[in-house]
PDB file of C-alpha atoms in Angstrom:
ATOM      1  CA  MET K   1      -6.693  23.298 -16.523  1.00 45.00           C
ATOM      2  CA  SER K   2      -8.192  20.227 -14.962  1.00 54.00           C
ATOM      3  CA  ARG K   3      -6.864  16.702 -15.131  1.00 76.00           C
ATOM      4  CA  THR K   4      -7.449  13.417 -13.412  1.00 90.00           C
ATOM      5  CA  ILE K   5      -4.531  12.031 -11.453  1.00 94.00           C
ATOM      6  CA  PRO K   6      -4.658   8.225 -11.099  1.00 95.00           C
ATOM      7  CA  LYS K   7      -4.525   6.636  -7.661  1.00 96.00           C
ATOM      8  CA  ALA K   8      -1.916   3.942  -6.968  1.00 97.00           C
ATOM      9  CA  PHE K   9      -2.136   1.493  -4.075  1.00 97.00           C
ATOM     10  CA  VAL K  10       1.159   1.112  -2.187  1.00 97.00           C
ATOM     11  CA  THR K  11       2.062  -2.303  -0.793  1.00 96.00           C
ATOM     12  CA  ALA K  12       5.259  -3.777   0.636  1.00 95.00           C
ATOM     13  CA  ALA K  13       6.476  -6.321   3.147  1.00 94.00           C
ATOM     14  CA  TRP K  14       6.403  -3.665   5.862  1.00 93.00           C
ATOM     15  CA  SER K  15       8.744  -3.780   8.838  1.00 92.00           C
ATOM     16  CA  LYS K  16       7.227  -4.917  12.139  1.00 89.00           C
ATOM     17  CA  ASN K  17       8.697  -1.720  13.598  1.00 92.00           C
ATOM     18  CA  LYS K  18       5.941   0.867  13.126  1.00 90.00           C
ATOM     19  CA  VAL K  19       8.336   3.824  12.854  1.00 94.00           C
ATOM     20  CA  GLU K  20      10.467   2.075  10.213  1.00 95.00           C
ATOM     21  CA  ALA K  21       7.379   0.980   8.265  1.00 94.00           C
ATOM     22  CA  GLU K  22       5.940   4.499   8.191  1.00 95.00           C
ATOM     23  CA  ASP K  23       9.302   5.981   7.190  1.00 96.00           C
ATOM     24  CA  MET K  24       9.585   3.476   4.318  1.00 95.00           C
ATOM     25  CA  ALA K  25       5.989   4.193   3.306  1.00 96.00           C
ATOM     26  CA  ARG K  26       6.623   7.947   3.128  1.00 97.00           C
ATOM     27  CA  LYS K  27       9.678   7.396   0.915  1.00 96.00           C
ATOM     28  CA  TYR K  28       7.797   5.029  -1.388  1.00 96.00           C
ATOM     29  CA  CYS K  29       4.820   7.405  -1.578  1.00 97.00           C
ATOM     30  CA  HIS K  30       7.153  10.265  -2.504  1.00 96.00           C
ATOM     31  CA  GLU K  31       8.524   8.203  -5.404  1.00 95.00           C
ATOM     32  CA  ILE K  32       5.014   7.316  -6.539  1.00 96.00           C
ATOM     33  CA  VAL K  33       4.004  10.989  -6.495  1.00 96.00           C
ATOM     34  CA  GLU K  34       7.080  11.705  -8.634  1.00 95.00           C
ATOM     35  CA  LYS K  35       5.746   9.139 -11.134  1.00 93.00           C
ATOM     36  CA  GLY K  36       2.471  11.071 -11.388  1.00 94.00           C
ATOM     37  CA  PHE K  37       0.157   9.088  -9.110  1.00 95.00           C
ATOM     38  CA  ILE K  38      -1.767   9.782  -5.914  1.00 96.00           C
ATOM     39  CA  PRO K  39      -0.422   7.213  -3.422  1.00 97.00           C
ATOM     40  CA  VAL K  40      -2.952   5.268  -1.362  1.00 97.00           C
ATOM     41  CA  CYS K  41      -1.054   3.666   1.509  1.00 96.00           C
ATOM     42  CA  PRO K  42      -2.867   1.871   4.351  1.00 94.00           C
ATOM     43  CA  VAL K  43       0.263   1.936   6.536  1.00 92.00           C
ATOM     44  CA  LEU K  44       0.008   5.726   6.617  1.00 94.00           C
ATOM     45  CA  ASN K  45      -3.786   6.010   6.409  1.00 89.00           C
ATOM     46  CA  PHE K  46      -4.397   3.653   9.327  1.00 86.00           C
ATOM     47  CA  SER K  47      -1.469   4.703  11.522  1.00 86.00           C
ATOM     48  CA  GLY K  48      -2.725   4.683  15.116  1.00 82.00           C
ATOM     49  CA  VAL K  49      -6.250   3.656  14.092  1.00 83.00           C
ATOM     50  CA  PHE K  50      -6.266  -0.087  14.806  1.00 78.00           C
ATOM     51  CA  ASP K  51      -5.067  -2.104  17.802  1.00 77.00           C
ATOM     52  CA  GLU K  52      -2.183  -4.171  16.419  1.00 76.00           C
ATOM     53  CA  ASN K  53      -2.708  -6.887  19.047  1.00 78.00           C
ATOM     54  CA  ASP K  54      -6.385  -7.488  18.222  1.00 79.00           C
ATOM     55  CA  ALA K  55      -7.147 -10.114  15.564  1.00 77.00           C
ATOM     56  CA  ASP K  56     -10.518  -8.514  14.804  1.00 86.00           C
ATOM     57  CA  SER K  57      -8.828  -5.162  14.191  1.00 81.00           C
ATOM     58  CA  ASP K  58      -6.392  -6.841  11.815  1.00 81.00           C
ATOM     59  CA  LYS K  59      -9.308  -8.319   9.882  1.00 85.00           C
ATOM     60  CA  LYS K  60     -10.976  -4.887   9.646  1.00 88.00           C
ATOM     61  CA  ARG K  61      -7.700  -3.288   8.526  1.00 85.00           C
ATOM     62  CA  ARG K  62      -7.311  -5.909   5.800  1.00 88.00           C
ATOM     63  CA  GLU K  63     -10.923  -5.457   4.677  1.00 91.00           C
ATOM     64  CA  MET K  64     -10.588  -1.670   4.487  1.00 93.00           C
ATOM     65  CA  SER K  65      -7.250  -1.998   2.688  1.00 92.00           C
ATOM     66  CA  ASP K  66      -8.951  -4.144   0.038  1.00 94.00           C
ATOM     67  CA  ILE K  67     -11.617  -1.468  -0.459  1.00 95.00           C
ATOM     68  CA  MET K  68      -8.896   1.165  -0.843  1.00 96.00           C
ATOM     69  CA  LEU K  69      -7.002  -1.048  -3.306  1.00 97.00           C
ATOM     70  CA  LYS K  70     -10.076  -1.539  -5.478  1.00 95.00           C
ATOM     71  CA  SER K  71     -10.532   2.236  -5.743  1.00 95.00           C
ATOM     72  CA  CYS K  72      -7.111   2.574  -7.389  1.00 97.00           C
ATOM     73  CA  THR K  73      -6.040   2.146 -11.000  1.00 95.00           C
ATOM     74  CA  CYS K  74      -2.896   0.175 -10.197  1.00 96.00           C
ATOM     75  CA  VAL K  75      -0.714  -1.312  -7.443  1.00 96.00           C
ATOM     76  CA  PHE K  76       2.929  -0.580  -6.748  1.00 96.00           C
ATOM     77  CA  VAL K  77       4.819  -3.384  -4.984  1.00 96.00           C
ATOM     78  CA  CYS K  78       7.659  -1.653  -3.173  1.00 95.00           C
ATOM     79  CA  GLY K  79      10.920  -3.155  -1.983  1.00 90.00           C
ATOM     80  CA  ASN K  80      12.479  -6.512  -2.720  1.00 88.00           C
ATOM     81  CA  LYS K  81      10.610  -8.700  -0.225  1.00 90.00           C
ATOM     82  CA  ARG K  82       7.193 -10.335  -0.456  1.00 92.00           C
ATOM     83  CA  ASN K  83       4.891 -11.590   2.283  1.00 94.00           C
ATOM     84  CA  ASP K  84       1.280 -12.816   2.551  1.00 93.00           C
ATOM     85  CA  ASP K  85      -0.151  -9.267   2.541  1.00 91.00           C
ATOM     86  CA  VAL K  86       1.763  -8.329  -0.617  1.00 95.00           C
ATOM     87  CA  ASN K  87       0.697 -11.562  -2.331  1.00 95.00           C
ATOM     88  CA  ALA K  88      -2.933 -10.929  -1.342  1.00 94.00           C
ATOM     89  CA  ASP K  89      -2.773  -7.365  -2.704  1.00 95.00           C
ATOM     90  CA  VAL K  90      -1.255  -8.556  -5.991  1.00 95.00           C
ATOM     91  CA  GLY K  91      -3.895 -11.287  -6.267  1.00 95.00           C
ATOM     92  CA  THR K  92      -6.715  -8.793  -5.697  1.00 94.00           C
ATOM     93  CA  ALA K  93      -5.227  -6.442  -8.294  1.00 95.00           C
ATOM     94  CA  LYS K  94      -4.853  -9.196 -10.890  1.00 94.00           C
ATOM     95  CA  ARG K  95      -8.427 -10.407 -10.368  1.00 94.00           C
ATOM     96  CA  ALA K  96      -9.583  -6.808 -10.898  1.00 94.00           C
ATOM     97  CA  LYS K  97      -7.374  -6.617 -14.025  1.00 94.00           C
ATOM     98  CA  MET K  98      -5.358  -3.737 -12.568  1.00 95.00           C
ATOM     99  CA  GLY K  99      -1.774  -2.949 -13.443  1.00 94.00           C
ATOM    100  CA  VAL K 100       0.818  -4.235 -10.988  1.00 94.00           C
ATOM    101  CA  TYR K 101       4.217  -2.532 -10.972  1.00 94.00           C
ATOM    102  CA  GLU K 102       7.372  -2.952  -8.940  1.00 92.00           C
ATOM    103  CA  LEU K 103       9.163  -0.094  -7.247  1.00 86.00           C
ATOM    104  CA  SER K 104      12.446  -1.440  -5.937  1.00 70.00           C
ATOM    105  CA  GLY K 105      15.749   0.024  -4.977  1.00 51.00           C
ATOM    106  CA  VAL K 106      14.233   3.291  -3.739  1.00 46.00           C
ATOM    107  CA  LEU K 107      15.574   3.209  -0.202  1.00 37.00           C
TER     108      LEU K 107
END
């Protein structure tokens, strides 16, 4: 039996602490898998890839995150906080007419 599993982009107001952010991301991704989606999470995908202190690297990370987002069928906003990155992800999803869902209270 073959079926297509939809991809869901995972966004949140991630902690500045890399270890905390990745731990949160893994928990959120687990919940999204339980809901029947393949999680696409830049925090985990790009861990250790970009220099966090380089503005050009941050721009590249954001650009690549947008490409990943656009390959998904929906976006899950995780947690109860919002920041500029979350708002940008939601805006991109809405312009692409993608579903935007909230996943709160998981942690």
